[in-house]
């Protein structure tokens, strides 16, 4: 069996013991979804022990909304750092991890044994301290992380500034960064625009939706899109207080440079008729690569 979905099944400790037996045996299970179960740290200890088995082959583990804390993160860091680890995707969203939980996870990402490519930490009560730890992880020559989701956390501009330093590392392999609804302002765009313009940038998808970036932030991001080093293909700016002025800057950037951008989300903004006309005209321009607006 390649996939097991057990989300919202009111699992007991006995169920976790049974699952741990499966995971520590020669199983074909690759994807396990245990989201929305009241597992807590106590029930998960059986599963975490099984995940360190030399026969362990699980590649994706979904634990969203399982009432986990720092203790589970410490156990998972041991799993990720073990030589037998094959985990490529880990979803810990909607858990009360706090910065203290992200710290051991970030350390594990720097292990030469870590194979984790996707880490989801939305709604985990994180602050700029988590960004500092994750920035170190992104800068590690051993990190293979491709997708990082930090949506709905109180990162603020200071946190994104720290993350942006990691994005500029020549060792950084991140392709997708999601920071939707993270209490950001236009100041975040200054650090992010520098990061996506760096020669070592590998970022192709950036989600900044539901942040108060306004036109001042859009002006900075538009300038970044003009850089020949910018590799962004998808940019999400939904609900970012963008007006006609921001759209003018975006249209200018997409017209003046053979931008890589293929998808642009400006929903829930105030572009005005002229802003829409400019962007719509651009879609008909053969010089633009934009496919979805």
Short mmCIF file of C-alpha atoms in Angstrom, two decimals:
data_model
loop_
_atom_site.label_atom_id
_atom_site.label_comp_id
_atom_site.label_asym_id
_atom_site.label_seq_id
_atom_site.Cartn_x
_atom_site.Cartn_y
_atom_site.Cartn_z
CA UNK A 1 0.00 0.00 0.00
CA UNK A 2 1.50 3.31 -1.09
CA UNK A 3 -0.93 5.68 0.66
CA UNK A 4 -2.88 5.58 3.94
CA UNK A 5 -5.34 8.35 4.85
CA UNK A 6 -6.39 8.30 8.48
CA UNK A 7 -7.22 11.97 8.94
CA UNK A 8 -9.83 12.73 11.62
CA UNK A 9 -10.22 9.11 12.74
CA UNK A 10 -10.01 9.63 16.51
CA UNK A 11 -7.00 7.33 16.75
CA UNK A 12 -6.07 5.82 20.11
CA UNK A 13 -2.67 4.88 21.50
CA UNK A 14 -3.43 1.30 20.53
CA UNK A 15 -3.85 2.42 16.91
CA UNK A 16 -0.46 4.15 17.04
CA UNK A 17 1.20 0.99 18.35
CA UNK A 18 -0.31 -1.00 15.46
CA UNK A 19 0.86 1.59 12.93
CA UNK A 20 4.35 1.60 14.38
CA UNK A 21 4.53 -2.15 13.81
CA UNK A 22 3.69 -1.61 10.15
CA UNK A 23 6.22 1.19 9.74
CA UNK A 24 9.07 -0.76 11.32
CA UNK A 25 8.43 -3.76 9.05
CA UNK A 26 9.20 -4.13 5.37
CA UNK A 27 6.17 -2.11 4.29
CA UNK A 28 5.34 -0.51 0.92
CA UNK A 29 3.70 2.47 2.68
CA UNK A 30 5.03 5.75 1.26
CA UNK A 31 2.48 8.39 2.31
CA UNK A 32 0.79 8.48 5.73
CA UNK A 33 -1.84 11.09 6.67
CA UNK A 34 -2.68 11.25 10.38
CA UNK A 35 -3.92 14.84 10.38
CA UNK A 36 -6.65 16.06 12.71
CA UNK A 37 -6.25 13.33 15.31
CA UNK A 38 -5.64 14.07 18.99
CA UNK A 39 -2.35 12.20 18.97
CA UNK A 40 -0.34 14.50 21.21
CA UNK A 41 3.32 13.82 21.97
CA UNK A 42 2.53 10.78 24.12
CA UNK A 43 0.88 8.73 21.36
CA UNK A 44 3.42 9.75 18.74
CA UNK A 45 6.38 8.31 20.64
CA UNK A 46 5.56 4.82 19.29
CA UNK A 47 5.50 6.05 15.70
CA UNK A 48 8.67 8.09 16.04
CA UNK A 49 10.53 5.03 17.33
CA UNK A 50 9.33 3.04 14.30
CA UNK A 51 10.43 5.78 11.91
CA UNK A 52 14.06 5.09 12.85
CA UNK A 53 13.83 1.45 11.77
CA UNK A 54 16.32 0.46 9.03
CA UNK A 55 13.31 -0.91 7.09
CA UNK A 56 11.52 2.44 7.23
CA UNK A 57 10.46 3.60 3.73
CA UNK A 58 7.88 6.33 4.45
CA UNK A 59 8.43 9.42 2.28
CA UNK A 60 5.55 11.73 3.32
CA UNK A 61 4.12 12.21 6.82
CA UNK A 62 1.16 14.52 7.47
CA UNK A 63 0.56 15.52 11.10
CA UNK A 64 -1.48 18.71 10.74
CA UNK A 65 -3.66 19.51 13.75
CA UNK A 66 -2.45 16.68 15.97
CA UNK A 67 -1.84 18.70 19.17
CA UNK A 68 1.91 18.27 18.94
CA UNK A 69 4.54 20.39 20.74
CA UNK A 70 8.29 20.87 21.01
CA UNK A 71 8.73 17.31 22.32
CA UNK A 72 7.52 15.83 19.02
CA UNK A 73 9.85 18.14 17.09
CA UNK A 74 12.83 16.85 19.04
CA UNK A 75 11.83 13.26 18.26
CA UNK A 76 11.31 14.11 14.59
CA UNK A 77 14.70 15.78 14.40
CA UNK A 78 16.27 12.48 15.45
CA UNK A 79 14.30 10.73 12.69
CA UNK A 80 15.40 13.25 10.04
CA UNK A 81 19.04 12.99 11.13
CA UNK A 82 19.14 9.19 11.11
CA UNK A 83 20.91 7.36 8.29
CA UNK A 84 17.81 5.30 7.57
CA UNK A 85 15.56 8.33 7.04
CA UNK A 86 13.71 8.53 3.73
CA UNK A 87 11.26 11.32 4.64
CA UNK A 88 10.87 13.88 1.87
CA UNK A 89 7.68 15.64 2.98
CA UNK A 90 6.60 16.66 6.51
CA UNK A 91 3.42 18.60 7.38
CA UNK A 92 3.30 19.92 10.95
CA UNK A 93 0.87 22.76 10.37
CA UNK A 94 -1.76 23.73 12.94
CA UNK A 95 0.29 22.53 15.90
CA UNK A 96 1.54 24.57 18.87
CA UNK A 97 5.23 24.13 18.08
CA UNK A 98 6.50 27.63 18.87
CA UNK A 99 10.07 28.69 18.07
CA UNK A 100 11.44 26.11 20.50
CA UNK A 101 10.03 23.34 18.30
CA UNK A 102 11.43 24.72 15.05
CA UNK A 103 14.94 24.95 16.48
CA UNK A 104 15.61 21.15 16.56
CA UNK A 105 13.93 20.71 13.17
CA UNK A 106 16.21 23.35 11.66
CA UNK A 107 19.24 21.61 13.14
CA UNK A 108 18.10 18.32 11.57
CA UNK A 109 17.84 19.96 8.14
CA UNK A 110 21.57 20.65 8.36
CA UNK A 111 22.37 16.96 8.83
CA UNK A 112 24.05 15.19 5.87
CA UNK A 113 21.47 12.40 6.38
CA UNK A 114 18.40 14.62 5.96
CA UNK A 115 16.38 13.99 2.79
CA UNK A 116 13.53 16.40 3.63
CA UNK A 117 12.43 18.48 0.64
CA UNK A 118 9.05 19.89 1.82
CA UNK A 119 8.35 21.34 5.27
CA UNK A 120 4.94 22.82 6.15
CA UNK A 121 4.73 24.92 9.33
CA UNK A 122 1.62 27.04 8.82
CA UNK A 123 -0.19 28.19 11.99
CA UNK A 124 2.52 26.96 14.37
CA UNK A 125 2.84 30.13 16.51
CA UNK A 126 6.25 31.06 15.12
CA UNK A 127 8.12 34.36 15.29
CA UNK A 128 11.32 35.87 13.86
CA UNK A 129 13.35 33.47 16.04
CA UNK A 130 12.18 30.56 13.90
CA UNK A 131 13.24 32.49 10.79
CA UNK A 132 16.75 32.84 12.17
CA UNK A 133 17.03 29.09 12.77
CA UNK A 134 15.57 28.23 9.37
CA UNK A 135 17.89 30.72 7.66
CA UNK A 136 20.88 28.82 9.03
CA UNK A 137 19.33 25.61 7.72
CA UNK A 138 18.82 27.07 4.22
CA UNK A 139 22.47 28.16 4.20
CA UNK A 140 23.72 24.66 5.01
CA UNK A 141 25.48 22.75 2.25
CA UNK A 142 23.61 19.63 3.38
CA UNK A 143 20.07 21.04 3.19
CA UNK A 144 17.95 19.77 0.28
CA UNK A 145 14.80 21.70 1.23
CA UNK A 146 12.76 22.74 -1.82
CA UNK A 147 9.44 23.93 -0.32
CA UNK A 148 8.96 25.90 2.93
CA UNK A 149 5.50 26.99 4.08
CA UNK A 150 5.44 29.45 6.99
CA UNK A 151 1.98 30.92 6.36
CA UNK A 152 -0.15 32.35 9.17
CA UNK A 153 2.67 32.97 11.62
CA UNK A 154 3.77 36.24 13.21
CA UNK A 155 7.09 36.47 11.33
CA UNK A 156 6.98 40.24 10.70
CA UNK A 157 9.48 42.14 8.54
CA UNK A 158 12.39 41.30 10.84
CA UNK A 159 11.78 37.58 10.38
CA UNK A 160 11.63 37.80 6.58
CA UNK A 161 14.85 39.80 6.60
CA UNK A 162 16.57 36.91 8.39
CA UNK A 163 15.08 34.36 5.97
CA UNK A 164 16.21 36.41 3.00
CA UNK A 165 19.81 36.11 4.15
CA UNK A 166 19.50 32.33 3.92
CA UNK A 167 17.92 32.58 0.47
CA UNK A 168 21.04 34.33 -0.79
CA UNK A 169 23.35 31.53 0.26
CA UNK A 170 25.00 29.65 -2.63
CA UNK A 171 23.98 26.43 -0.85
CA UNK A 172 20.26 27.32 -0.72
CA UNK A 173 18.08 25.00 -2.86
CA UNK A 174 14.65 26.44 -1.96
CA UNK A 175 12.19 26.68 -4.86
CA UNK A 176 8.98 27.69 -3.04
CA UNK A 177 8.48 30.05 -0.08
CA UNK A 178 5.02 30.71 1.35
CA UNK A 179 4.63 33.56 3.84
CA UNK A 180 0.94 34.37 3.46
CA UNK A 181 -0.64 36.28 6.37
CA UNK A 182 2.59 36.78 8.34
CA UNK A 183 2.13 40.42 9.41
CA UNK A 184 4.48 41.76 6.74
CA UNK A 185 4.70 45.27 5.29
CA UNK A 186 6.42 46.78 2.26
CA UNK A 187 9.69 46.71 4.20
CA UNK A 188 9.84 42.93 3.78
CA UNK A 189 10.01 43.43 0.02
CA UNK A 190 13.33 45.24 0.33
CA UNK A 191 15.04 42.13 1.73
CA UNK A 192 13.11 39.72 -0.51
CA UNK A 193 13.82 41.69 -3.69
CA UNK A 194 17.54 41.54 -2.91
CA UNK A 195 17.28 37.79 -2.32
CA UNK A 196 15.45 36.96 -5.56
CA UNK A 197 17.90 39.13 -7.53
CA UNK A 198 20.98 37.35 -6.18
CA UNK A 199 22.95 35.23 -8.64
CA UNK A 200 22.49 32.15 -6.45
CA UNK A 201 18.69 32.49 -6.20
CA UNK A 202 16.73 29.31 -7.00
CA UNK A 203 13.30 30.61 -5.92
CA UNK A 204 10.56 30.05 -8.52
CA UNK A 205 7.42 30.51 -6.36
CA UNK A 206 6.76 33.22 -3.76
CA UNK A 207 3.50 33.69 -1.85
CA UNK A 208 3.14 37.04 -0.07
CA UNK A 209 -0.65 37.17 -0.02
CA UNK A 210 -2.68 38.73 2.80
CA UNK A 211 0.12 41.05 3.94
CA UNK A 212 0.01 44.87 3.94
CA UNK A 213 2.71 45.33 1.31
CA UNK A 214 0.92 48.20 -0.52
CA UNK A 215 2.39 49.91 -3.58
CA UNK A 216 5.71 50.70 -1.90
CA UNK A 217 6.41 46.98 -1.55
CA UNK A 218 5.20 46.29 -5.08
CA UNK A 219 7.63 48.86 -6.45
CA UNK A 220 10.53 46.93 -4.89
CA UNK A 221 9.27 43.54 -6.09
CA UNK A 222 8.71 44.95 -9.59
CA UNK A 223 12.31 46.14 -9.71
CA UNK A 224 13.41 42.63 -8.71
CA UNK A 225 11.43 41.11 -11.58
CA UNK A 226 13.53 43.18 -13.99
CA UNK A 227 16.75 41.53 -12.82
CA UNK A 228 18.23 38.94 -15.20
CA UNK A 229 18.99 36.79 -12.13
CA UNK A 230 15.37 36.67 -10.93
CA UNK A 231 13.92 33.19 -11.56
CA UNK A 232 10.41 33.76 -10.11
CA UNK A 233 7.69 32.04 -12.13
CA UNK A 234 4.76 32.36 -9.68
CA UNK A 235 4.05 35.43 -7.53
CA UNK A 236 1.01 35.58 -5.23
CA UNK A 237 0.00 39.06 -4.05
CA UNK A 238 -3.64 38.50 -3.17
CA UNK A 239 -4.97 40.93 -0.57
CA UNK A 240 -1.82 43.06 -0.41
CA UNK A 241 -3.39 46.57 -0.72
CA UNK A 242 -2.19 46.95 -4.30
CA UNK A 243 -3.64 49.87 -6.30
CA UNK A 244 -3.26 51.20 -9.83
CA UNK A 245 0.24 52.49 -9.02
CA UNK A 246 1.44 49.00 -8.09
CA UNK A 247 0.02 47.55 -11.30
CA UNK A 248 1.80 50.21 -13.37
CA UNK A 249 5.12 49.19 -11.80
CA UNK A 250 4.41 45.51 -12.40
CA UNK A 251 3.42 46.06 -16.02
CA UNK A 252 6.56 48.12 -16.61
CA UNK A 253 8.75 45.39 -15.11
CA UNK A 254 7.16 42.65 -17.20
CA UNK A 255 7.49 44.73 -20.36
CA UNK A 256 11.08 45.87 -19.93
CA UNK A 257 12.64 42.49 -19.31
CA UNK A 258 12.09 38.93 -20.56
CA UNK A 259 10.74 38.00 -17.10
CA UNK A 260 10.33 34.34 -16.13
CA UNK A 261 7.00 35.14 -14.45
CA UNK A 262 4.19 32.88 -15.68
CA UNK A 263 1.55 33.25 -12.97
CA UNK A 264 0.53 36.42 -11.10
CA UNK A 265 -2.23 36.55 -8.46
CA UNK A 266 -3.57 40.04 -7.69
CA UNK A 267 -7.01 39.04 -6.38
CA UNK A 268 -8.61 41.10 -3.58
CA UNK A 269 -6.73 44.28 -4.49
CA UNK A 270 -7.74 47.65 -5.99
CA UNK A 271 -5.99 47.86 -9.38
CA UNK A 272 -8.53 50.24 -10.95
CA UNK A 273 -9.59 50.16 -14.60
CA UNK A 274 -6.25 51.49 -15.88
CA UNK A 275 -4.29 48.90 -13.88
CA UNK A 276 -6.38 46.08 -15.30
CA UNK A 277 -6.08 47.47 -18.82
CA UNK A 278 -2.28 47.64 -18.58
CA UNK A 279 -1.93 44.06 -17.34
CA UNK A 280 -4.52 42.73 -19.79
CA UNK A 281 -2.66 44.38 -22.66
CA UNK A 282 0.50 42.72 -21.43
CA UNK A 283 -1.10 39.30 -21.69
CA UNK A 284 -1.46 39.94 -25.43
CA UNK A 285 2.18 41.04 -25.70
CA UNK A 286 4.26 38.18 -27.22
CA UNK A 287 7.24 39.45 -25.21
CA UNK A 288 5.54 38.55 -21.93
CA UNK A 289 5.75 35.01 -20.54
CA UNK A 290 2.79 35.57 -18.23
CA UNK A 291 0.14 32.90 -18.77
CA UNK A 292 -2.18 33.27 -15.77
CA UNK A 293 -3.45 36.52 -14.26
#
